[in-house]
């Protein structure tokens, strides 16, 4: 339903990956090739970390990314060493900024491609599972924001993989209880400014695609201002940014950690 | 924090009360004289009933009412026999369409001037008082929308005064339980296409102002297209639309019903 | 680049043609089949005539039509006997309300599918052909708005076909003078509340498609509230609203007049 | 009608002057004390220079500055050594991004507080004075944007003071020719990334206020991340940001240059 990208590595202008790459997120907003829908025009967002700020910045709007002039200028002028960005194709919930990804809580950013099946039947029960101390930061009405706040309730800030597992487990339990048999799709990224955790999971069927690349020389070629890219640059994406880089497909049921130490891959299952 | 108007009577262009009157809602959006703040620029909305439609129409946007050209055209071209309109001054929740009044559920419209004190502490508890069958129509994050859905849960569609009383009673109970001592302010209107129910209430202190007028000849003078206004035209407002009409102040702790039979006034208390 | 529709006939809820028809304008905004681009997501607009108003109403916004809830409500609640509506795919000019069609001047509405080639080279010269008395109503930066104001300057309000011919002639003269050889595409509609004038023209190549239908029983089937549709209902469109109606293709180099007397067809050439 | 600020000096988060200062631009948007109107809610904009970009970035929107969450994040995360920002109170022209200041052309930014009297009578003639090579970058309908493009036509990029003088002279000539006797108000700033040129001028009466300050230690106190502010930090404003700094009033008929060499003051008159 949506497309997203997450970057960590040396500071680069965010527009490099979001706008200038051959199959950038902006291009995907009009012509996604691997998404459930070719068009992702129901709002967008970008969240990024800056050296001088404790909390990440977030810029979200309801316009399609492709016709927001501000998006181009803001992402070209901000150089960041870690950022997440998302373009949305709503499955019915309102097109409003508070439903745009990434969502933020303190130092944490979260974005999601997928869905909780028959969420309207589960919404109330799932909200009930969210702790009082996280409840008030819910600003919108998406399943994605609820998933993020479940993970926060389950300890995302101390053990992200465990919190994400328990989140999925909780959703599946409520689905069982309601007799809901659809596909739970969860291709998501969460970041704290140091590490990006990305998950590719579905309770059945094939999970939404997820790829990563560590060979980013192509980005350097795109921008004459960029100096040599040091080791450790990583891009995680819903679909590849172009043919020039080598992309690794993340297998179903997998969590990856991307940070200064490179990419770690481990199994992910609800728990 | 906000200003609103509700009209019932013969079909008139909505702009007559919303824009053209001397102290119209549009004027109040820039220079309210009786509100908590002079400016109400954080979005607006209008809901109206049409003869050929089962559900009322709603037009809401996040711009200030005073610089939305569409608002002028839409309200000048739509003639309606019952409409509600609202201009918002947020106390902190997001400026998004889903937080703009009036809120709609089936044939019902609801709008509110006031606040639930320390709502962030009560939000979770109050949400869980809302029934599953009404839960999914919650689209925003305001206290007002929660009040509306509490009233729906408590039977608004069959006995509006009782449902509103129980709503207030529930909120006061939760305030007590949390030791919250602030002012609960509730100057609200709810309508079903036949009757407008308006309440002026505060648990302590003076409730937000509320007035009504039945002498609307002045509106006729404003618009040469209007034919004679039949008996039964009623406007209920947060603050008077101008000095030319005779305005009745609604006393604190009062509910009024306005419809074809005129205005009925009765006591209102939480129950 | 764009898609549009124009309707004249008995009062109908505008949403019937704009949203509910099988291949409605809303559907075309996401999946146009005959347009230069499948997607028309760069703003939209609707203009309509009401019995009690001297000037038509206009509602335009920069969102894609498909995710503006207001668009649905406003067009479902307004019944009109003549309206124009347009969805935009910009070729580069800003996505702002003042660049959305239809454009309005007094009782007149204008909308356009097509383009003036290399308009950036001609813009200044064409603007200076516009008379002082029409100049100040230019609010945006599109070629379409300039074409409308040229037509106004050349007497649109008294002889629409002649004014449109002279407009095209003027543009072609300036193209010649600048040595511009591209295609001038002009599939446009202009209305005064009594008659819709629609033109299909290109200086070379095939003009953008244009169709009309007078057999609108299908619309009646769509809406149980509609009474028998009297003779004289006409829809003019960029592409057909569905397979159930019989659509006449307007030949290249043609102007049609649609109004109470039915459809008149005549040759159109720059003059 | 409007308020603006221009900063040059060491890199600071833009939000320091735009949001955090006691009487910041954000505060002025709701409660300007020296402006023609207390409220400036008809859009806003900020333009800034970044070391790695040849052209300045621009972020503009039609919302009031006070309810745009993006504005807070973008200006807190971008550190800049030169930026201009503006809040708008329209005198009637459309509230659209292309009418928001600052305007940009190549490396140049321009913003304006004031007005050309009876601009609707002069607009066509003044547009005529703008050269073809600058004409196509006009995107909106304000008098301010026309003034900027006149200055570009008259050599702003090589001799800013002379170009601004000739611009005002041209406007006054056209006013004379049309017999327009109103006040021409021109408190404006233009920048090229190295120097800010600010003018305070009116053809009669008192020009809109203009101040500057070079003692910015107070900004340092506001932000613990700021290191020692080197010599040469300068803020030019429509009205002071607070009482803690010493503000110099720019006299009527004056142009100041602010840059690395400090502030130069010289007479300004139309020429």
XYZ file of N, CA, C and O in Angstrom, chain A residues 89-147:
236
model
N -0.306 5.255 0.471
C -1.502 4.963 -0.313
C -2.527 4.458 0.674
O -2.432 3.329 1.147
N -3.467 5.303 1.035
C -4.396 4.952 2.111
C -5.297 3.791 1.702
O -5.631 3.641 0.527
N -5.660 2.971 2.672
C -6.667 1.944 2.409
C -8.025 2.387 2.942
O -8.925 1.589 3.076
N -8.152 3.664 3.244
C -9.458 4.155 3.669
C -9.406 5.174 4.792
O -10.269 6.031 4.886
N -8.406 5.099 5.643
C -8.349 6.090 6.722
C -8.013 7.467 6.155
O -7.467 7.592 5.060
N -8.339 8.475 6.924
C -8.281 9.856 6.449
C -6.883 10.261 5.991
O -5.883 9.813 6.550
N -6.835 11.098 4.967
C -5.579 11.677 4.511
C -5.323 12.936 5.327
O -5.862 14.000 5.046
N -4.573 12.781 6.394
C -4.245 13.906 7.277
C -2.829 13.691 7.774
O -2.333 12.568 7.811
N -2.178 14.795 8.124
C -0.762 14.694 8.516
C -0.541 13.670 9.611
O 0.466 12.966 9.607
N -1.452 13.591 10.557
C -1.240 12.687 11.689
C -1.348 11.223 11.284
O -1.012 10.347 12.074
N -1.802 10.953 10.078
C -1.809 9.577 9.566
C -0.619 9.296 8.645
O -0.502 8.196 8.113
N 0.224 10.300 8.435
C 1.406 10.120 7.593
C 2.560 9.575 8.438
O 2.739 9.958 9.586
N 3.351 8.729 7.849
C 4.550 8.173 8.460
C 5.724 9.097 8.123
O 5.664 9.815 7.147
N 6.846 9.035 8.808
C 7.051 8.262 10.023
C 6.387 8.908 11.241
O 6.198 10.124 11.286
N 6.054 8.048 12.217
C 5.549 8.522 13.507
C 6.741 8.704 14.438
O 7.753 8.022 14.304
N 6.605 9.598 15.375
C 7.728 9.927 16.277
C 7.305 9.806 17.733
O 6.205 10.219 18.100
N 8.178 9.268 18.543
C 7.998 9.320 20.003
C 9.381 9.490 20.606
O 10.203 8.584 20.531
N 9.633 10.638 21.205
C 10.973 10.903 21.744
C 11.999 10.789 20.631
O 11.874 11.438 19.591
N 13.012 9.954 20.825
C 14.056 9.770 19.819
C 13.654 8.759 18.743
O 14.446 8.488 17.835
N 12.496 8.165 18.863
C 12.142 7.040 17.990
C 11.278 7.450 16.809
O 10.369 8.264 16.930
N 11.589 6.836 15.667
C 10.776 7.006 14.456
C 10.298 5.620 13.999
O 11.023 4.633 14.151
N 9.119 5.582 13.411
C 8.538 4.310 12.959
C 7.780 4.526 11.656
O 7.052 5.509 11.512
N 7.959 3.600 10.717
C 7.145 3.647 9.496
C 6.830 2.228 9.053
O 7.545 1.282 9.383
N 5.761 2.089 8.269
C 5.166 0.768 8.052
C 4.569 0.685 6.654
O 3.913 1.607 6.183
N 4.811 -0.435 6.015
C 4.122 -0.796 4.780
C 3.419 -2.113 5.062
O 4.057 -3.092 5.434
N 2.115 -2.120 4.923
C 1.359 -3.322 5.214
C 0.011 -2.962 5.803
O -0.470 -1.848 5.610
N -0.583 -3.897 6.518
C -1.862 -3.599 7.151
C -2.260 -4.672 8.141
O -1.793 -5.809 8.068
N -3.100 -4.254 9.089
C -3.777 -5.175 9.991
C -5.143 -5.459 9.358
O -5.925 -4.523 9.140
N -5.450 -6.723 9.042
C -6.711 -6.992 8.356
C -7.920 -6.690 9.256
O -7.853 -6.949 10.456
N -8.949 -6.126 8.654
C -10.179 -5.750 9.377
C -9.860 -4.965 10.652
O -10.400 -5.227 11.732
N -8.991 -3.988 10.475
C -8.536 -3.188 11.615
C -9.696 -2.516 12.349
O -9.654 -2.339 13.567
N -10.759 -2.180 11.606
C -11.879 -1.497 12.262
C -12.502 -2.360 13.347
O -13.080 -1.860 14.301
N -12.378 -3.695 13.210
C -12.924 -4.581 14.244
C -11.978 -4.708 15.439
O -12.404 -5.036 16.546
N -10.689 -4.456 15.194
C -9.672 -4.683 16.226
C -9.216 -3.405 16.914
O -8.586 -3.457 17.974
N -9.534 -2.285 16.295
C -8.951 -1.023 16.753
C -9.143 -0.776 18.248
O -8.201 -0.431 18.954
N -10.372 -0.936 18.704
C -10.659 -0.645 20.106
C -9.871 -1.567 21.019
O -9.229 -1.127 21.988
N -9.872 -2.866 20.722
C -9.148 -3.822 21.572
C -7.651 -3.536 21.579
O -7.000 -3.614 22.633
N -7.110 -3.210 20.405
C -5.665 -2.963 20.337
C -5.296 -1.677 21.063
O -4.256 -1.604 21.735
N -6.141 -0.661 20.949
C -5.875 0.587 21.677
C -5.813 0.320 23.179
O -5.010 0.906 23.908
N -6.699 -0.556 23.626
C -6.763 -0.914 25.043
C -5.449 -1.482 25.559
O -5.126 -1.414 26.747
N -4.672 -2.110 24.681
C -3.405 -2.727 25.087
C -2.305 -1.683 25.275
O -1.242 -1.991 25.821
N -2.541 -0.475 24.790
C -1.500 0.564 24.853
C -1.481 1.202 26.231
O -2.528 1.551 26.771
N -0.291 1.353 26.783
C -0.161 1.904 28.121
C -0.544 3.382 28.193
O -0.394 4.123 27.223
N -1.012 3.801 29.378
C -1.438 5.186 29.592
C -0.320 6.160 29.247
O -0.553 7.225 28.669
N 0.925 5.812 29.582
C 2.033 6.748 29.364
C 2.370 6.948 27.884
O 3.066 7.887 27.530
N 1.889 6.078 27.013
C 2.113 6.259 25.581
C 0.832 6.681 24.859
O 0.867 7.100 23.717
N -0.285 6.583 25.561
C -1.577 6.748 24.901
C -1.763 8.139 24.311
O -2.296 8.305 23.221
N -1.303 9.136 25.025
C -1.622 10.489 24.598
C -0.836 10.948 23.381
O -1.148 11.965 22.780
N 0.179 10.201 22.983
C 0.915 10.637 21.792
C 0.274 10.089 20.514
O 0.750 10.379 19.415
N -0.811 9.338 20.639
C -1.549 8.897 19.452
C -2.319 10.085 18.880
O -3.135 10.691 19.566
N -2.018 10.423 17.637
C -2.616 11.621 17.044
C -3.511 11.313 15.850
O -4.232 12.175 15.377
N -3.416 10.090 15.323
C -4.185 9.773 14.128
C -5.005 8.518 14.300
O -5.318 8.124 15.431
N -5.323 7.889 13.175
C -6.260 6.772 13.209
C -5.780 5.547 12.439
O -6.579 4.667 12.136
N -4.496 5.478 12.140
C -4.012 4.337 11.351
C -3.698 3.129 12.215
O -3.367 3.264 13.399
N -3.741 1.951 11.555
C -3.260 0.737 12.206
C -1.761 0.868 12.511
O -1.285 0.414 13.553
N -1.019 1.520 11.631
C 0.429 1.643 11.796
C 0.796 2.357 13.096
O 1.698 1.931 13.821
N 0.103 3.444 13.376
C 0.409 4.194 14.595
C 0.095 3.349 15.835
O 0.802 3.419 16.844
N -0.957 2.551 15.763
C -1.282 1.659 16.877
C -0.181 0.615 17.065
O 0.252 0.350 18.198
N 0.311 0.060 15.968
C 1.409 -0.917 16.069
C 2.633 -0.295 16.750
O 3.276 -0.914 17.606
